[in-house]
PDB file of N, CA and C in Angstrom:
ATOM      1  N   MET J   1      23.490 -20.275  59.997  1.00 68.00           N
ATOM      2  CA  MET J   1      22.973 -19.541  58.716  1.00 68.00           C
ATOM      3  C   MET J   1      24.086 -19.117  57.735  1.00 68.00           C
ATOM      4  N   LEU J   2      24.068 -19.538  56.626  1.00 70.00           N
ATOM      5  CA  LEU J   2      24.917 -19.180  55.450  1.00 70.00           C
ATOM      6  C   LEU J   2      24.920 -17.986  55.035  1.00 70.00           C
ATOM      7  N   ILE J   3      26.347 -17.264  55.235  1.00 71.00           N
ATOM      8  CA  ILE J   3      26.422 -15.792  54.622  1.00 71.00           C
ATOM      9  C   ILE J   3      26.810 -15.903  53.259  1.00 71.00           C
ATOM     10  N   PRO J   4      26.030 -15.195  52.293  1.00 70.00           N
ATOM     11  CA  PRO J   4      26.274 -15.444  50.994  1.00 70.00           C
ATOM     12  C   PRO J   4      27.539 -14.833  50.492  1.00 70.00           C
ATOM     13  N   ASN J   5      28.261 -15.553  49.589  1.00 75.00           N
ATOM     14  CA  ASN J   5      29.744 -15.127  49.385  1.00 75.00           C
ATOM     15  C   ASN J   5      29.452 -13.692  48.243  1.00 75.00           C
ATOM     16  N   LYS J   6      29.530 -12.579  48.482  1.00 79.00           N
ATOM     17  CA  LYS J   6      29.640 -11.449  47.451  1.00 79.00           C
ATOM     18  C   LYS J   6      30.384 -11.641  46.201  1.00 79.00           C
ATOM     19  N   ASN J   7      31.628 -12.351  46.397  1.00 82.00           N
ATOM     20  CA  ASN J   7      32.421 -12.222  45.232  1.00 82.00           C
ATOM     21  C   ASN J   7      31.818 -13.350  44.165  1.00 82.00           C
ATOM     22  N   SER J   8      31.498 -14.551  44.914  1.00 88.00           N
ATOM     23  CA  SER J   8      30.821 -15.754  44.343  1.00 88.00           C
ATOM     24  C   SER J   8      29.673 -15.168  43.409  1.00 88.00           C
ATOM     25  N   THR J   9      28.729 -14.525  44.120  1.00 88.00           N
ATOM     26  CA  THR J   9      27.340 -13.764  43.436  1.00 88.00           C
ATOM     27  C   THR J   9      27.893 -13.100  42.103  1.00 88.00           C
ATOM     28  N   GLN J  10      29.005 -12.188  42.623  1.00 89.00           N
ATOM     29  CA  GLN J  10      29.488 -11.310  41.183  1.00 89.00           C
ATOM     30  C   GLN J  10      29.847 -11.869  40.183  1.00 89.00           C
ATOM     31  N   THR J  11      30.784 -13.012  40.537  1.00 92.00           N
ATOM     32  CA  THR J  11      31.316 -13.730  39.402  1.00 92.00           C
ATOM     33  C   THR J  11      30.000 -14.554  38.543  1.00 92.00           C
ATOM     34  N   ASN J  12      29.314 -15.066  39.237  1.00 94.00           N
ATOM     35  CA  ASN J  12      28.152 -15.982  38.688  1.00 94.00           C
ATOM     36  C   ASN J  12      27.266 -15.094  37.886  1.00 94.00           C
ATOM     37  N   LYS J  13      27.086 -13.435  38.205  1.00 94.00           N
ATOM     38  CA  LYS J  13      26.491 -12.631  37.403  1.00 94.00           C
ATOM     39  C   LYS J  13      27.032 -12.527  36.155  1.00 94.00           C
ATOM     40  N   GLN J  14      28.621 -12.269  36.301  1.00 95.00           N
ATOM     41  CA  GLN J  14      29.366 -12.004  35.270  1.00 95.00           C
ATOM     42  C   GLN J  14      29.261 -13.162  34.271  1.00 95.00           C
ATOM     43  N   THR J  15      29.511 -14.365  34.718  1.00 96.00           N
ATOM     44  CA  THR J  15      29.543 -15.474  33.848  1.00 96.00           C
ATOM     45  C   THR J  15      28.209 -15.688  33.174  1.00 96.00           C
ATOM     46  N   ASN J  16      27.225 -15.606  33.997  1.00 97.00           N
ATOM     47  CA  ASN J  16      26.011 -15.677  33.239  1.00 97.00           C
ATOM     48  C   ASN J  16      25.769 -14.573  32.099  1.00 97.00           C
ATOM     49  N   LYS J  17      25.937 -13.197  32.426  1.00 97.00           N
ATOM     50  CA  LYS J  17      26.015 -12.351  31.588  1.00 97.00           C
ATOM     51  C   LYS J  17      26.589 -12.731  30.195  1.00 97.00           C
ATOM     52  N   GLN J  18      27.677 -13.259  30.564  1.00 97.00           N
ATOM     53  CA  GLN J  18      28.712 -13.459  29.131  1.00 97.00           C
ATOM     54  C   GLN J  18      28.227 -14.678  28.480  1.00 97.00           C
ATOM     55  N   THR J  19      27.775 -15.719  29.118  1.00 97.00           N
ATOM     56  CA  THR J  19      27.133 -16.824  28.656  1.00 97.00           C
ATOM     57  C   THR J  19      25.748 -16.481  27.649  1.00 97.00           C
ATOM     58  N   ASN J  20      24.938 -15.738  28.372  1.00 98.00           N
ATOM     59  CA  ASN J  20      23.885 -15.334  27.797  1.00 98.00           C
ATOM     60  C   ASN J  20      24.111 -14.564  26.342  1.00 98.00           C
ATOM     61  N   LYS J  21      25.230 -13.626  26.427  1.00 98.00           N
ATOM     62  CA  LYS J  21      25.628 -12.720  25.435  1.00 98.00           C
ATOM     63  C   LYS J  21      26.131 -13.810  24.184  1.00 98.00           C
ATOM     64  N   GLN J  22      26.743 -14.726  24.752  1.00 98.00           N
ATOM     65  CA  GLN J  22      27.289 -15.594  23.637  1.00 98.00           C
ATOM     66  C   GLN J  22      26.300 -16.460  22.976  1.00 98.00           C
ATOM     67  N   THR J  23      25.340 -16.800  23.877  1.00 98.00           N
ATOM     68  CA  THR J  23      24.127 -17.756  23.413  1.00 98.00           C
ATOM     69  C   THR J  23      23.162 -17.099  22.481  1.00 98.00           C
ATOM     70  N   ASN J  24      23.079 -15.896  22.849  1.00 98.00           N
ATOM     71  CA  ASN J  24      22.134 -14.893  21.828  1.00 98.00           C
ATOM     72  C   ASN J  24      22.742 -14.696  20.581  1.00 98.00           C
ATOM     73  N   LYS J  25      24.302 -14.383  20.663  1.00 98.00           N
ATOM     74  CA  LYS J  25      24.824 -14.168  19.578  1.00 98.00           C
ATOM     75  C   LYS J  25      24.945 -15.199  18.702  1.00 98.00           C
ATOM     76  N   GLN J  26      25.079 -16.500  19.253  1.00 98.00           N
ATOM     77  CA  GLN J  26      25.064 -17.585  18.244  1.00 98.00           C
ATOM     78  C   GLN J  26      23.522 -17.766  17.719  1.00 98.00           C
ATOM     79  N   THR J  27      22.647 -17.715  18.573  1.00 98.00           N
ATOM     80  CA  THR J  27      20.982 -17.849  18.234  1.00 98.00           C
ATOM     81  C   THR J  27      20.702 -16.835  17.127  1.00 98.00           C
ATOM     82  N   ASN J  28      21.237 -15.659  17.285  1.00 98.00           N
ATOM     83  CA  ASN J  28      20.916 -14.683  16.316  1.00 98.00           C
ATOM     84  C   ASN J  28      21.500 -14.953  14.997  1.00 98.00           C
ATOM     85  N   LYS J  29      22.921 -15.451  15.166  1.00 98.00           N
ATOM     86  CA  LYS J  29      23.585 -15.929  13.955  1.00 98.00           C
ATOM     87  C   LYS J  29      23.137 -16.991  13.235  1.00 98.00           C
ATOM     88  N   GLN J  30      22.616 -17.866  13.677  1.00 98.00           N
ATOM     89  CA  GLN J  30      21.743 -19.081  13.014  1.00 98.00           C
ATOM     90  C   GLN J  30      20.423 -18.577  12.571  1.00 98.00           C
ATOM     91  N   THR J  31      19.568 -17.763  13.112  1.00 98.00           N
ATOM     92  CA  THR J  31      18.464 -17.353  12.718  1.00 98.00           C
ATOM     93  C   THR J  31      18.491 -16.546  11.466  1.00 98.00           C
ATOM     94  N   ASN J  32      19.522 -15.530  11.776  1.00 98.00           N
ATOM     95  CA  ASN J  32      19.818 -14.494  10.428  1.00 98.00           C
ATOM     96  C   ASN J  32      20.254 -15.508   9.203  1.00 98.00           C
ATOM     97  N   LYS J  33      21.139 -16.540   9.614  1.00 98.00           N
ATOM     98  CA  LYS J  33      21.566 -17.291   8.519  1.00 98.00           C
ATOM     99  C   LYS J  33      20.337 -17.867   7.860  1.00 98.00           C
ATOM    100  N   GLN J  34      19.684 -18.621   8.530  1.00 98.00           N
ATOM    101  CA  GLN J  34      18.542 -19.277   8.057  1.00 98.00           C
ATOM    102  C   GLN J  34      17.426 -18.383   7.483  1.00 98.00           C
ATOM    103  N   THR J  35      17.078 -17.170   7.984  1.00 98.00           N
ATOM    104  CA  THR J  35      16.073 -16.263   7.358  1.00 98.00           C
ATOM    105  C   THR J  35      16.668 -15.593   6.094  1.00 98.00           C
ATOM    106  N   ASN J  36      18.244 -15.511   5.982  1.00 98.00           N
ATOM    107  CA  ASN J  36      18.714 -15.078   4.658  1.00 98.00           C
ATOM    108  C   ASN J  36      18.541 -16.282   3.629  1.00 98.00           C
ATOM    109  N   LYS J  37      18.751 -17.576   4.077  1.00 98.00           N
ATOM    110  CA  LYS J  37      18.616 -18.500   3.193  1.00 98.00           C
ATOM    111  C   LYS J  37      17.267 -18.793   2.596  1.00 98.00           C
ATOM    112  N   GLN J  38      16.283 -18.627   3.440  1.00 98.00           N
ATOM    113  CA  GLN J  38      14.853 -18.761   2.861  1.00 98.00           C
ATOM    114  C   GLN J  38      14.525 -17.628   1.988  1.00 98.00           C
ATOM    115  N   THR J  39      14.818 -16.377   2.416  1.00 98.00           N
ATOM    116  CA  THR J  39      14.846 -15.119   1.720  1.00 98.00           C
ATOM    117  C   THR J  39      15.479 -15.069   0.190  1.00 98.00           C
ATOM    118  N   ASN J  40      16.548 -15.747   0.125  1.00 98.00           N
ATOM    119  CA  ASN J  40      17.242 -15.783  -1.044  1.00 98.00           C
ATOM    120  C   ASN J  40      16.802 -16.911  -1.752  1.00 98.00           C
ATOM    121  N   LYS J  41      16.428 -17.997  -1.179  1.00 98.00           N
ATOM    122  CA  LYS J  41      15.583 -18.943  -1.957  1.00 98.00           C
ATOM    123  C   LYS J  41      14.282 -18.206  -2.783  1.00 98.00           C
ATOM    124  N   GLN J  42      13.715 -17.681  -1.762  1.00 98.00           N
ATOM    125  CA  GLN J  42      12.293 -17.389  -2.552  1.00 98.00           C
ATOM    126  C   GLN J  42      12.723 -16.213  -3.485  1.00 98.00           C
ATOM    127  N   THR J  43      13.582 -15.366  -3.381  1.00 98.00           N
ATOM    128  CA  THR J  43      13.923 -14.202  -4.262  1.00 98.00           C
ATOM    129  C   THR J  43      14.560 -14.967  -5.681  1.00 98.00           C
ATOM    130  N   ASN J  44      15.466 -15.729  -5.510  1.00 98.00           N
ATOM    131  CA  ASN J  44      15.786 -16.545  -6.654  1.00 98.00           C
ATOM    132  C   ASN J  44      14.594 -17.085  -7.299  1.00 98.00           C
ATOM    133  N   LYS J  45      13.719 -18.082  -6.567  1.00 97.00           N
ATOM    134  CA  LYS J  45      12.646 -18.454  -7.444  1.00 97.00           C
ATOM    135  C   LYS J  45      11.782 -17.613  -8.224  1.00 97.00           C
ATOM    136  N   GLN J  46      11.506 -16.371  -7.557  1.00 97.00           N
ATOM    137  CA  GLN J  46      10.674 -15.287  -8.223  1.00 97.00           C
ATOM    138  C   GLN J  46      11.517 -14.764  -9.479  1.00 97.00           C
ATOM    139  N   THR J  47      12.904 -14.487  -9.202  1.00 98.00           N
ATOM    140  CA  THR J  47      13.706 -13.829 -10.046  1.00 98.00           C
ATOM    141  C   THR J  47      13.531 -14.946 -11.529  1.00 98.00           C
ATOM    142  N   ASN J  48      13.693 -16.121 -11.181  1.00 97.00           N
ATOM    143  CA  ASN J  48      13.982 -17.055 -12.274  1.00 97.00           C
ATOM    144  C   ASN J  48      12.476 -17.468 -12.956  1.00 97.00           C
ATOM    145  N   LYS J  49      11.432 -17.441 -12.263  1.00 96.00           N
ATOM    146  CA  LYS J  49      10.219 -17.115 -12.749  1.00 96.00           C
ATOM    147  C   LYS J  49      10.181 -16.094 -13.813  1.00 96.00           C
ATOM    148  N   GLN J  50      10.267 -15.094 -13.239  1.00 96.00           N
ATOM    149  CA  GLN J  50      10.065 -13.960 -14.227  1.00 96.00           C
ATOM    150  C   GLN J  50      11.013 -13.850 -15.406  1.00 96.00           C
ATOM    151  N   THR J  51      12.419 -14.464 -15.291  1.00 96.00           N
ATOM    152  CA  THR J  51      13.252 -14.342 -16.213  1.00 96.00           C
ATOM    153  C   THR J  51      12.683 -15.416 -17.396  1.00 96.00           C
ATOM    154  N   ASN J  52      12.595 -16.386 -16.888  1.00 96.00           N
ATOM    155  CA  ASN J  52      11.852 -17.417 -17.789  1.00 96.00           C
ATOM    156  C   ASN J  52      10.768 -17.083 -18.488  1.00 96.00           C
ATOM    157  N   LYS J  53       9.706 -16.397 -17.900  1.00 94.00           N
ATOM    158  CA  LYS J  53       8.495 -15.926 -18.289  1.00 94.00           C
ATOM    159  C   LYS J  53       9.051 -14.898 -19.524  1.00 94.00           C
ATOM    160  N   GLN J  54       9.891 -13.990 -19.089  1.00 92.00           N
ATOM    161  CA  GLN J  54      10.266 -12.957 -20.458  1.00 92.00           C
ATOM    162  C   GLN J  54      11.083 -13.563 -21.460  1.00 92.00           C
ATOM    163  N   THR J  55      11.914 -14.707 -21.205  1.00 93.00           N
ATOM    164  CA  THR J  55      12.482 -15.502 -22.259  1.00 93.00           C
ATOM    165  C   THR J  55      11.615 -16.166 -23.078  1.00 93.00           C
ATOM    166  N   ASN J  56      10.738 -16.764 -22.606  1.00 92.00           N
ATOM    167  CA  ASN J  56       9.896 -17.512 -23.216  1.00 92.00           C
ATOM    168  C   ASN J  56       8.949 -16.718 -23.958  1.00 92.00           C
ATOM    169  N   LYS J  57       8.470 -15.542 -23.468  1.00 87.00           N
ATOM    170  CA  LYS J  57       8.006 -14.360 -24.301  1.00 87.00           C
ATOM    171  C   LYS J  57       8.544 -14.071 -25.516  1.00 87.00           C
ATOM    172  N   HIS J  58       9.835 -13.775 -25.487  1.00 82.00           N
ATOM    173  CA  HIS J  58      10.806 -13.266 -26.313  1.00 82.00           C
ATOM    174  C   HIS J  58      10.910 -14.689 -27.573  1.00 82.00           C
ATOM    175  N   ASN J  59      10.924 -15.740 -26.883  1.00 80.00           N
ATOM    176  CA  ASN J  59      11.318 -16.963 -28.160  1.00 80.00           C
ATOM    177  C   ASN J  59      10.028 -17.204 -28.992  1.00 80.00           C
ATOM    178  N   ILE J  60       8.706 -16.726 -28.187  1.00 70.00           N
ATOM    179  CA  ILE J  60       7.443 -17.036 -29.194  1.00 70.00           C
ATOM    180  C   ILE J  60       7.339 -16.206 -30.297  1.00 70.00           C
ATOM    181  N   THR J  61       7.872 -14.803 -29.957  1.00 58.00           N
ATOM    182  CA  THR J  61       7.831 -13.777 -30.941  1.00 58.00           C
ATOM    183  C   THR J  61       8.869 -13.891 -31.986  1.00 58.00           C
TER     184      THR J  61
END
């Protein structure tokens, strides 16, 4: 019967913890980047639409 190596288990636990932390950090960074990109795109689209509407209104008058 094999006796589990306590140190090895602890090391793996720490490694996994660090790997997961790093992976989550990267995933969140990418997700936020993508979300911000989309939000900005939508905001700019909306702002430009409003600005053009106002400008055109002015030009007609």
